[in-house]
Coordinates of C-alpha atoms in Angstrom, one line a residue:
Chain A
M21 CA 94.4 122.3 -133.3
D22 CA 96.7 124.6 -135.3
A23 CA 99.4 126.5 -133.5
E24 CA 97.7 129.9 -134.2
P25 CA 94.3 129.2 -132.6
F26 CA 95.9 127.3 -129.8
R27 CA 98.1 130.3 -129.1
H28 CA 94.9 132.4 -128.9
L29 CA 93.5 130.0 -126.4
I30 CA 96.7 130.3 -124.3
D31 CA 96.6 134.1 -124.5
D32 CA 92.9 134.0 -123.3
L33 CA 93.9 131.9 -120.4
N34 CA 97.0 133.8 -119.4
G35 CA 95.3 137.2 -119.6
T36 CA 97.7 140.1 -119.0
Q37 CA 99.8 138.2 -116.5
P38 CA 101.8 135.4 -118.1
P39 CA 103.1 133.0 -115.4
R40 CA 106.7 132.9 -114.2
V41 CA 108.5 130.1 -116.0
W42 CA 110.1 128.4 -113.0
S43 CA 106.7 128.5 -111.2
L44 CA 104.9 127.0 -114.2
L45 CA 107.5 124.3 -114.4
V46 CA 106.7 123.3 -110.8
T47 CA 103.1 122.8 -112.0
V48 CA 104.4 120.8 -115.0
F49 CA 106.3 118.4 -112.7
G50 CA 103.4 118.2 -110.2
E51 CA 100.9 117.4 -113.0
L52 CA 103.1 114.9 -115.0
A53 CA 105.9 113.6 -112.9
Q54 CA 105.0 113.3 -109.2
A55 CA 105.5 109.5 -109.3
P56 CA 108.8 108.4 -107.6
E57 CA 110.6 107.3 -110.8
A58 CA 109.0 109.8 -113.2
A59 CA 111.3 112.1 -115.2
I60 CA 110.5 114.5 -118.0
S61 CA 112.9 114.9 -121.0
G62 CA 114.2 118.3 -122.0
T63 CA 112.6 117.6 -125.4
L64 CA 109.1 117.1 -123.9
L65 CA 109.5 120.1 -121.6
G66 CA 110.3 122.2 -124.7
A67 CA 107.3 120.7 -126.6
L68 CA 105.0 121.6 -123.7
T69 CA 106.3 125.1 -123.0
Q70 CA 107.1 126.4 -126.4
P71 CA 103.4 126.5 -127.6
I72 CA 102.7 128.4 -124.3
G73 CA 105.1 131.1 -125.5
I74 CA 108.1 130.2 -123.3
K75 CA 111.4 130.5 -125.1
P76 CA 114.1 127.7 -124.8
E77 CA 116.5 130.1 -123.1
A78 CA 113.9 131.1 -120.4
M79 CA 113.2 127.4 -119.8
R80 CA 116.9 126.6 -119.4
V81 CA 117.3 129.5 -116.8
A82 CA 114.2 128.3 -114.9
L83 CA 115.4 124.7 -114.9
H84 CA 118.8 125.9 -113.5
R85 CA 117.1 127.9 -110.8
L86 CA 114.8 125.0 -109.8
R87 CA 117.9 122.7 -109.6
K88 CA 119.7 125.2 -107.5
D89 CA 116.7 125.6 -105.2
G90 CA 116.6 121.8 -104.7
W91 CA 113.2 121.3 -106.4
I92 CA 114.5 119.1 -109.3
D93 CA 117.6 117.3 -110.4
N94 CA 118.5 115.9 -113.8
R95 CA 120.5 113.1 -115.5
K96 CA 121.9 112.8 -119.0
T97 CA 120.3 110.3 -121.2
G98 CA 122.0 110.3 -124.6
R99 CA 121.8 113.7 -126.2
T100 CA 119.1 115.1 -123.9
S101 CA 118.5 115.4 -120.2
A102 CA 115.8 113.9 -118.0
H103 CA 114.5 116.2 -115.3
F104 CA 112.8 114.9 -112.1
L105 CA 111.6 116.1 -108.8
T106 CA 114.0 115.7 -105.8
E107 CA 112.6 113.9 -102.7
W108 CA 112.0 117.4 -101.2
G109 CA 110.4 118.7 -104.4
R110 CA 108.1 115.7 -104.6
A111 CA 107.0 116.2 -101.0
Q112 CA 106.2 119.9 -101.7
S113 CA 104.3 118.9 -104.8
A114 CA 102.4 116.2 -102.9
A115 CA 101.4 118.6 -100.2
A116 CA 100.1 121.2 -102.6
T117 CA 98.2 118.7 -104.9
P118 CA 95.1 118.2 -102.7
L119 CA 94.8 122.0 -102.3
I120 CA 95.2 122.7 -106.0
Y121 CA 93.1 119.9 -107.5
A122 CA 90.3 120.0 -104.9
T123 CA 86.9 120.1 -106.6
A124 CA 85.1 121.3 -103.5
P125 CA 86.2 123.7 -100.7
L126 CA 88.5 121.9 -98.3
S127 CA 86.9 123.5 -95.3
D128 CA 83.2 124.2 -94.7
A129 CA 83.5 125.7 -91.2
A130 CA 85.3 128.7 -89.9
W131 CA 85.9 129.9 -86.4
V132 CA 87.0 133.3 -85.2
I133 CA 89.6 132.9 -82.4
L134 CA 90.8 135.5 -80.0
T135 CA 94.0 135.3 -77.9
D136 CA 94.5 137.4 -74.8
P137 CA 95.4 140.9 -76.1
A138 CA 97.6 141.4 -73.1
K139 CA 99.8 138.4 -74.2
P140 CA 100.7 138.9 -77.9
A141 CA 100.5 135.7 -79.8
G142 CA 103.6 136.6 -81.8
V143 CA 104.0 134.5 -84.9
Q144 CA 101.9 131.6 -83.6
Q145 CA 101.3 129.1 -86.4
I146 CA 97.7 128.8 -87.3
A147 CA 95.7 127.1 -90.1
G148 CA 94.0 130.3 -91.1
A149 CA 94.6 134.0 -91.2
W150 CA 95.3 136.6 -88.6
I151 CA 93.0 139.6 -89.1
S152 CA 94.4 141.6 -86.1
S153 CA 97.2 141.1 -83.6
N154 CA 95.1 138.8 -81.5
T155 CA 92.3 137.7 -83.8
A156 CA 92.3 135.1 -86.5
I157 CA 89.9 133.2 -88.7
V158 CA 90.7 129.5 -88.7
A159 CA 89.2 126.3 -89.9
H160 CA 89.2 124.5 -86.6
P161 CA 88.1 125.4 -83.0
P162 CA 91.0 126.4 -80.7
N163 CA 92.4 123.6 -78.6
D164 CA 93.9 125.8 -75.9
S165 CA 91.9 127.1 -72.9
Q166 CA 93.2 130.6 -73.2
T167 CA 91.9 131.2 -76.7
L168 CA 88.3 132.1 -77.2
G169 CA 86.7 130.5 -80.3
A170 CA 83.3 130.9 -81.8
R171 CA 82.0 129.3 -85.0
L172 CA 81.0 131.7 -87.8
D173 CA 77.5 131.3 -89.3
P174 CA 77.9 130.7 -93.1
D175 CA 74.6 132.5 -93.6
N176 CA 76.0 135.8 -92.2
P177 CA 78.3 137.6 -94.6
V178 CA 81.5 138.6 -92.9
P179 CA 82.4 142.3 -92.9
D180 CA 84.8 143.7 -95.6
W181 CA 87.6 144.3 -93.2
V182 CA 87.5 140.6 -92.2
S183 CA 87.4 139.2 -95.7
R184 CA 90.2 141.6 -96.8
G185 CA 92.3 140.3 -93.9
V186 CA 91.7 136.7 -95.0
C187 CA 91.8 137.3 -98.8
P188 CA 93.7 140.4 -100.1
S189 CA 91.5 142.2 -102.5
D190 CA 93.9 141.7 -105.4
L191 CA 93.5 137.9 -105.1
A192 CA 89.8 138.2 -104.9
T193 CA 89.9 140.3 -108.1
Q194 CA 92.2 137.8 -109.7
S195 CA 89.7 135.0 -108.9
R196 CA 87.0 137.0 -110.6
H197 CA 89.1 137.5 -113.7
L198 CA 90.2 133.8 -113.8
A199 CA 86.6 132.7 -113.6
A200 CA 85.8 134.9 -116.6
R201 CA 88.9 133.6 -118.5
L202 CA 88.1 129.9 -117.7
T203 CA 84.6 130.5 -119.0
D204 CA 86.0 131.9 -122.2
V205 CA 88.3 128.9 -122.6
Q206 CA 85.4 126.5 -122.0
R207 CA 83.4 128.2 -124.7
A208 CA 86.4 128.3 -127.1
L209 CA 87.0 124.6 -126.6
A210 CA 83.4 123.6 -127.2
G211 CA 83.5 124.1 -130.9
A212 CA 87.3 123.7 -131.5
E213 CA 89.4 121.4 -133.6
P214 CA 90.7 118.4 -131.8
L215 CA 93.8 119.0 -129.6
T216 CA 97.0 117.0 -129.8
A217 CA 98.2 115.1 -126.7
V218 CA 100.8 117.7 -126.1
Q219 CA 98.3 120.5 -126.5
I220 CA 96.0 118.8 -124.0
A221 CA 98.8 118.3 -121.5
A222 CA 100.0 122.0 -121.9
L223 CA 96.5 123.3 -121.5
R224 CA 95.9 121.2 -118.4
V225 CA 99.2 122.5 -116.9
L226 CA 98.2 126.1 -117.7
I227 CA 94.7 125.7 -116.2
V228 CA 96.0 124.1 -113.1
H229 CA 98.7 126.7 -112.8
S230 CA 96.3 129.7 -113.2
W231 CA 94.3 128.4 -110.2
R232 CA 97.4 127.4 -108.2
R233 CA 98.7 130.9 -108.4
I234 CA 95.7 132.1 -106.5
T235 CA 94.6 129.3 -104.2
L236 CA 98.1 128.5 -102.8
K237 CA 98.4 132.1 -101.6
L238 CA 95.3 131.8 -99.4
P239 CA 94.5 130.0 -96.2
V240 CA 92.3 126.9 -96.3
L241 CA 89.0 128.4 -95.2
P242 CA 85.4 128.1 -96.5
D243 CA 84.6 130.5 -99.4
F244 CA 82.1 132.6 -97.3
V245 CA 84.9 134.2 -95.3
F246 CA 86.6 135.4 -98.5
G247 CA 84.0 138.1 -99.2
P248 CA 81.6 138.8 -102.0
D249 CA 84.3 139.5 -104.6
W250 CA 85.9 136.1 -104.2
Q251 CA 85.0 133.7 -107.1
G252 CA 87.0 130.7 -105.9
G253 CA 83.9 128.5 -106.0
P254 CA 83.3 129.1 -109.7
C255 CA 87.0 128.8 -110.4
R256 CA 87.2 125.5 -108.7
A257 CA 84.2 124.2 -110.6
L258 CA 85.5 125.5 -113.9
V259 CA 89.0 124.0 -113.4
A260 CA 87.3 120.7 -112.5
A261 CA 85.1 120.7 -115.5
L262 CA 87.9 121.7 -117.9
L263 CA 90.3 119.0 -116.5
D264 CA 87.4 116.5 -117.0
S265 CA 87.1 117.5 -120.6
L266 CA 90.8 117.4 -121.2
P267 CA 91.8 113.9 -120.1
K268 CA 95.2 113.5 -118.3
Q269 CA 97.9 112.3 -120.7
E270 CA 100.3 109.6 -119.7
L271 CA 103.9 110.8 -119.4
S272 CA 105.2 107.8 -121.4
D273 CA 102.8 108.5 -124.3
L274 CA 103.8 112.1 -124.4
E275 CA 107.5 111.2 -124.4
R276 CA 106.9 108.7 -127.3
G277 CA 105.0 111.4 -129.2
V278 CA 107.8 114.0 -129.0
T279 CA 110.7 111.5 -129.7
G280 CA 108.9 109.3 -132.2
Chain B
M25 CA 62.0 136.7 -33.7
D26 CA 63.8 138.6 -30.9
A27 CA 66.0 141.6 -31.9
E28 CA 69.2 139.8 -30.9
P29 CA 68.9 136.7 -33.1
F30 CA 67.5 138.9 -35.9
R31 CA 70.5 141.0 -35.7
H32 CA 72.7 137.9 -36.1
L33 CA 70.8 137.0 -39.2
I34 CA 71.3 140.4 -40.6
D35 CA 75.1 140.2 -39.8
D36 CA 75.3 136.9 -41.5
L37 CA 73.7 138.4 -44.6
N38 CA 75.7 141.6 -44.7
G39 CA 79.0 139.8 -44.1
T40 CA 82.0 142.2 -43.9
Q41 CA 80.4 144.8 -46.3
P42 CA 77.3 146.5 -44.8
P43 CA 75.5 148.3 -47.6
R44 CA 75.6 152.0 -48.2
V45 CA 72.5 153.5 -46.7
W46 CA 71.3 155.6 -49.7
S47 CA 71.7 152.6 -52.0
L48 CA 69.8 150.3 -49.6
L49 CA 67.0 152.9 -49.4
V50 CA 66.7 152.7 -53.2
T51 CA 66.1 149.0 -52.8
V52 CA 63.5 149.7 -50.1
F53 CA 61.6 152.0 -52.4
G54 CA 61.9 149.5 -55.3
E55 CA 60.6 146.7 -53.1
L56 CA 57.8 148.5 -51.3
A57 CA 56.8 151.7 -53.1
Q58 CA 57.1 151.4 -56.9
A59 CA 53.4 151.9 -57.3
P60 CA 52.6 155.4 -58.6
E61 CA 50.9 156.7 -55.5
A62 CA 53.0 154.7 -52.9
A63 CA 54.8 156.6 -50.2
I64 CA 56.7 155.4 -47.2
S65 CA 56.5 157.2 -43.8
G66 CA 59.6 158.2 -42.0
T67 CA 58.4 156.1 -39.1
L68 CA 58.2 152.9 -41.3
L69 CA 61.6 153.7 -42.9
G70 CA 63.1 153.9 -39.4
A71 CA 61.4 150.7 -38.3
L72 CA 62.8 148.9 -41.4
T73 CA 66.3 150.2 -41.2
Q74 CA 67.0 150.4 -37.5
P75 CA 67.0 146.6 -36.9
I76 CA 69.4 146.4 -39.9
G77 CA 71.8 148.6 -37.9
I78 CA 71.2 151.9 -39.7
K79 CA 71.2 154.9 -37.3
P80 CA 68.4 157.5 -37.7
E81 CA 71.0 160.3 -38.5
A82 CA 72.6 158.1 -41.3
M83 CA 69.1 157.6 -42.7
R84 CA 68.3 161.3 -42.7
V85 CA 71.5 162.1 -44.5
A86 CA 70.8 159.4 -47.1
L87 CA 67.2 160.6 -47.6
H88 CA 68.6 164.1 -48.2
R89 CA 71.0 162.8 -50.8
L90 CA 68.4 160.8 -52.6
R91 CA 66.1 163.9 -52.7
K92 CA 69.0 166.1 -54.0
D93 CA 69.8 163.5 -56.7
G94 CA 66.2 163.4 -57.8
W95 CA 65.4 159.9 -56.7
I96 CA 62.7 160.7 -54.2
D97 CA 60.6 163.5 -52.9
N98 CA 58.6 164.0 -49.7
R99 CA 55.6 165.6 -48.2
K100 CA 54.7 166.4 -44.7
T101 CA 51.8 164.5 -43.2
G102 CA 51.1 165.6 -39.7
R103 CA 54.2 165.1 -37.5
T104 CA 56.0 162.8 -39.9
S105 CA 57.1 162.9 -43.6
A106 CA 56.0 160.6 -46.4
H107 CA 58.7 159.8 -48.9
F108 CA 58.1 158.6 -52.4
L109 CA 59.9 157.9 -55.7
T110 CA 59.9 160.8 -58.2
E111 CA 58.8 160.0 -61.8
W112 CA 62.5 159.6 -62.7
G113 CA 63.2 157.4 -59.6
R114 CA 60.3 155.2 -60.4
A115 CA 61.5 154.8 -64.0
Q116 CA 65.0 153.8 -62.8
S117 CA 63.5 151.4 -60.3
A118 CA 61.2 149.8 -62.9
A119 CA 64.1 149.3 -65.3
A120 CA 66.2 147.6 -62.7
T121 CA 63.4 145.4 -61.2
P122 CA 63.4 142.7 -63.9
L123 CA 67.2 142.4 -63.7
I124 CA 67.2 142.1 -59.9
Y125 CA 64.2 139.9 -59.4
A126 CA 64.9 137.6 -62.4
T127 CA 64.7 133.9 -61.2
A128 CA 66.5 132.7 -64.3
P129 CA 69.3 134.2 -66.4
L130 CA 67.9 136.9 -68.7
S131 CA 70.1 135.8 -71.6
D132 CA 70.9 132.3 -72.7
A133 CA 73.0 133.2 -75.8
A134 CA 76.2 135.2 -76.1
W135 CA 78.0 136.4 -79.2
V136 CA 81.6 137.6 -79.6
I137 CA 81.6 140.7 -81.8
L138 CA 84.6 142.4 -83.5
T139 CA 84.7 145.8 -85.0
D140 CA 87.3 146.9 -87.5
P141 CA 90.4 147.5 -85.4
A142 CA 91.5 150.2 -87.9
K143 CA 88.3 152.2 -87.0
P144 CA 88.1 152.4 -83.2
A145 CA 84.6 151.9 -82.0
G146 CA 85.0 154.6 -79.3
V147 CA 82.4 154.4 -76.7
Q148 CA 79.8 152.6 -78.8
Q149 CA 76.9 151.6 -76.7
I150 CA 76.4 147.8 -76.5
A151 CA 74.3 145.4 -74.5
G152 CA 77.3 143.5 -73.2
A153 CA 80.9 144.0 -72.3
W154 CA 84.0 145.2 -74.2
I155 CA 86.9 142.8 -73.6
S156 CA 89.3 144.7 -75.8
S157 CA 89.3 147.9 -77.8
N158 CA 87.4 146.3 -80.7
T159 CA 86.0 143.1 -79.2
A160 CA 82.9 142.6 -77.0
I161 CA 80.8 139.9 -75.6
V162 CA 77.1 140.7 -76.3
A163 CA 73.7 139.1 -75.9
H164 CA 72.5 139.6 -79.5
P165 CA 74.2 139.2 -82.9
P166 CA 75.4 142.4 -84.5
N167 CA 73.1 144.2 -86.8
D168 CA 75.6 146.2 -88.7
S169 CA 77.5 144.8 -91.7
Q170 CA 80.9 146.0 -90.6
T171 CA 80.9 144.1 -87.3
L172 CA 81.8 140.4 -87.3
G173 CA 79.7 138.3 -84.9
A174 CA 79.9 134.7 -83.9
R175 CA 77.8 132.9 -81.3
L176 CA 79.7 131.3 -78.4
D177 CA 79.0 127.7 -77.7
P178 CA 77.8 127.4 -74.0
D179 CA 79.5 124.0 -73.8
N180 CA 83.0 125.6 -74.3
P181 CA 84.3 127.4 -71.2
V182 CA 85.5 130.9 -72.1
P183 CA 89.2 131.7 -71.3
D184 CA 89.9 133.5 -68.0
W185 CA 90.9 136.7 -69.7
V186 CA 87.5 136.9 -71.4
S187 CA 85.4 136.1 -68.3
R188 CA 87.5 138.7 -66.3
G189 CA 86.7 141.2 -69.0
V190 CA 83.0 140.5 -68.6
C191 CA 82.9 140.0 -64.9
P192 CA 85.7 141.5 -62.7
S193 CA 87.1 138.9 -60.4
D194 CA 86.0 140.8 -57.3
L195 CA 82.4 140.5 -58.4
A196 CA 82.8 136.8 -59.1
T197 CA 84.3 136.4 -55.6
Q198 CA 81.4 138.5 -54.1
S199 CA 78.9 136.1 -55.8
R200 CA 80.6 133.1 -54.3
H201 CA 80.5 134.7 -50.8
L202 CA 76.9 135.8 -51.3
A203 CA 75.8 132.3 -52.3
A204 CA 77.4 131.0 -49.1
R205 CA 75.8 133.7 -46.9
L206 CA 72.3 133.1 -48.5
T207 CA 72.7 129.4 -47.8
D208 CA 73.5 130.2 -44.1
V209 CA 70.5 132.5 -43.9
Q210 CA 68.3 129.8 -45.4
R211 CA 69.5 127.3 -42.8
A212 CA 69.1 129.8 -39.9
L213 CA 65.5 130.6 -41.0
A214 CA 64.5 126.9 -41.2
G215 CA 64.4 126.4 -37.4
A216 CA 63.8 130.0 -36.4
E217 CA 61.1 131.8 -34.4
P218 CA 58.4 133.4 -36.5
L219 CA 59.4 136.8 -37.9
T220 CA 57.3 140.0 -37.6
A221 CA 55.9 141.7 -40.7
V222 CA 58.6 144.4 -40.4
Q223 CA 61.3 141.8 -40.0
I224 CA 60.1 140.0 -43.1
A225 CA 60.1 143.2 -45.1
A226 CA 63.5 144.2 -43.8
L227 CA 65.0 140.8 -44.6
R228 CA 63.5 140.8 -48.1
V229 CA 65.0 144.2 -48.7
L230 CA 68.4 143.1 -47.5
I231 CA 68.3 139.9 -49.6
V232 CA 67.3 141.7 -52.7
H233 CA 69.9 144.4 -52.0
S234 CA 72.7 142.0 -51.5
W235 CA 72.1 140.5 -55.0
R236 CA 71.3 143.9 -56.6
R237 CA 74.8 145.1 -55.5
I238 CA 76.4 142.4 -57.7
T239 CA 74.0 141.8 -60.6
L240 CA 73.4 145.5 -61.5
K241 CA 77.2 146.0 -62.0
L242 CA 77.3 143.3 -64.6
P243 CA 76.1 143.1 -68.2
V244 CA 73.1 141.0 -69.1
L245 CA 74.8 137.9 -70.4
P246 CA 74.5 134.2 -69.9
D247 CA 76.3 132.8 -66.8
F248 CA 78.7 130.7 -68.8
V249 CA 80.7 133.7 -70.0
F250 CA 81.3 134.9 -66.4
G251 CA 83.8 132.2 -65.7
P252 CA 84.1 129.3 -63.2
D253 CA 84.2 131.5 -60.1
W254 CA 80.9 133.1 -60.9
Q255 CA 78.1 131.8 -58.6
G256 CA 75.3 134.0 -60.0
G257 CA 73.1 131.0 -60.8
P258 CA 73.1 129.7 -57.2
C259 CA 72.6 133.3 -56.0
R260 CA 69.6 133.8 -58.2
A261 CA 68.1 130.5 -57.1
L262 CA 68.7 131.2 -53.4
V263 CA 67.3 134.7 -53.6
A264 CA 64.2 133.3 -55.4
A265 CA 63.7 130.6 -52.8
L266 CA 64.2 133.0 -49.8
L267 CA 61.8 135.6 -51.3
D268 CA 59.3 132.7 -51.8
S269 CA 59.6 131.7 -48.1
L270 CA 59.3 135.4 -46.9
P271 CA 56.0 136.6 -48.4
K272 CA 55.9 140.1 -49.6
Q273 CA 54.3 142.5 -47.1
E274 CA 51.7 145.1 -48.1
L275 CA 52.9 148.6 -47.6
S276 CA 49.6 149.6 -46.0
D277 CA 49.8 146.7 -43.5
L278 CA 53.4 147.7 -42.6
E279 CA 52.4 151.3 -42.1
R280 CA 49.4 150.3 -39.9
G281 CA 51.8 148.1 -37.9
V282 CA 54.3 150.9 -37.0
T283 CA 51.7 153.6 -36.3
G284 CA 49.2 151.4 -34.5

């Protein structure tokens, strides 16, 4: 596909909120270089991010920040650098991967739990979301005898104030917009010119990233507790369908393509 | 049965907390005179309450109070008075009867409901018990879209702070003591001298009243939410068994017995 229509595709996908460069690079490494020995050349990073509208200077700044934060490291190889995830960065990436790439909800049950209001729970760690000082929606029943738990019936819609506590309304709105944008991209790709390997890789990164930006901000809970505005289900299905139609490119092939 | 052993039986049943006279009389009317035209003579009331240890003066004060409160009214018939439930008193009595005489729990399901903590529910009427300002345990799922409801699993014991909110610990303790006392009475009756009709009627009243004093103070909810101290199930079974072994006496027969 020519640079111009590809740029339109990217703009359709980004909408009004282009991603932060350092955050997008985290997705790039998660998508292409999670393997222990994998490294991405500066040349390939440039080839992937330039058509998405990221300037070389912005990429250098972002790489510097990610190195400073301990996400990545680099080594010189001839005239260019090879960038790779640190052990810590790889662990973070591995932990997020199942959440981001899940093709179905990771949880199909939700419980409401209540702790004794006379004994504030403080910042008790839960796999879920607090909706008041002593009430939370969680994916598993409580395992302590002083917490009341009751399973929510998926057939009963939860009240607005509960779903807003689980999923802030701006994220629900973003999911609605993303579902619409992914549908547009799916239509645009249907009759489009063939994409290059780098274009496919860049598009995959951007699709994964657009969903990652929403889903990683939310607790792992079944969709029905997120309220009627939440379009996470359609987003997940569209991401899965798009990634299916845009086969994953081997890092070594991509490197050969940009250096060859 | 002679007056002396009967008095022991009554003491066993009353324990350390003899009932308030006016409240006991409400039970007498509910047990014997709920029918529209039914009336109880002062003579029969005296015959029923005297062996329970209630002095004539205390009974007159209680009858006066019940008349003043609109529970009962009376009419003169010759040298004695006939006392009867007012329309209002009969309605109150009829409403309480299924709760008091139930041989099985009136509710086998419980829901926890949560109202929006940002919008205090105030004194919203519920068939259940508030356990915090926006949380209640109720016998039916909520029917309003802004209230979250989830059914409690009867196999999961509820935390202490929840059962204490539903059933104050002094009532749970009372239920434990009553179950023990009813068991004692059951044993004492097994090998006892036959009772007179008035003794049977008085004992029935006292048995019903001892359970009424506990159960009418509590919400209609399944036993499992009342906590491990609650012995309402055994109380209900013992009351039912005792009433079964002490057949209900006809009011007209009792009146004939005391005037004859």
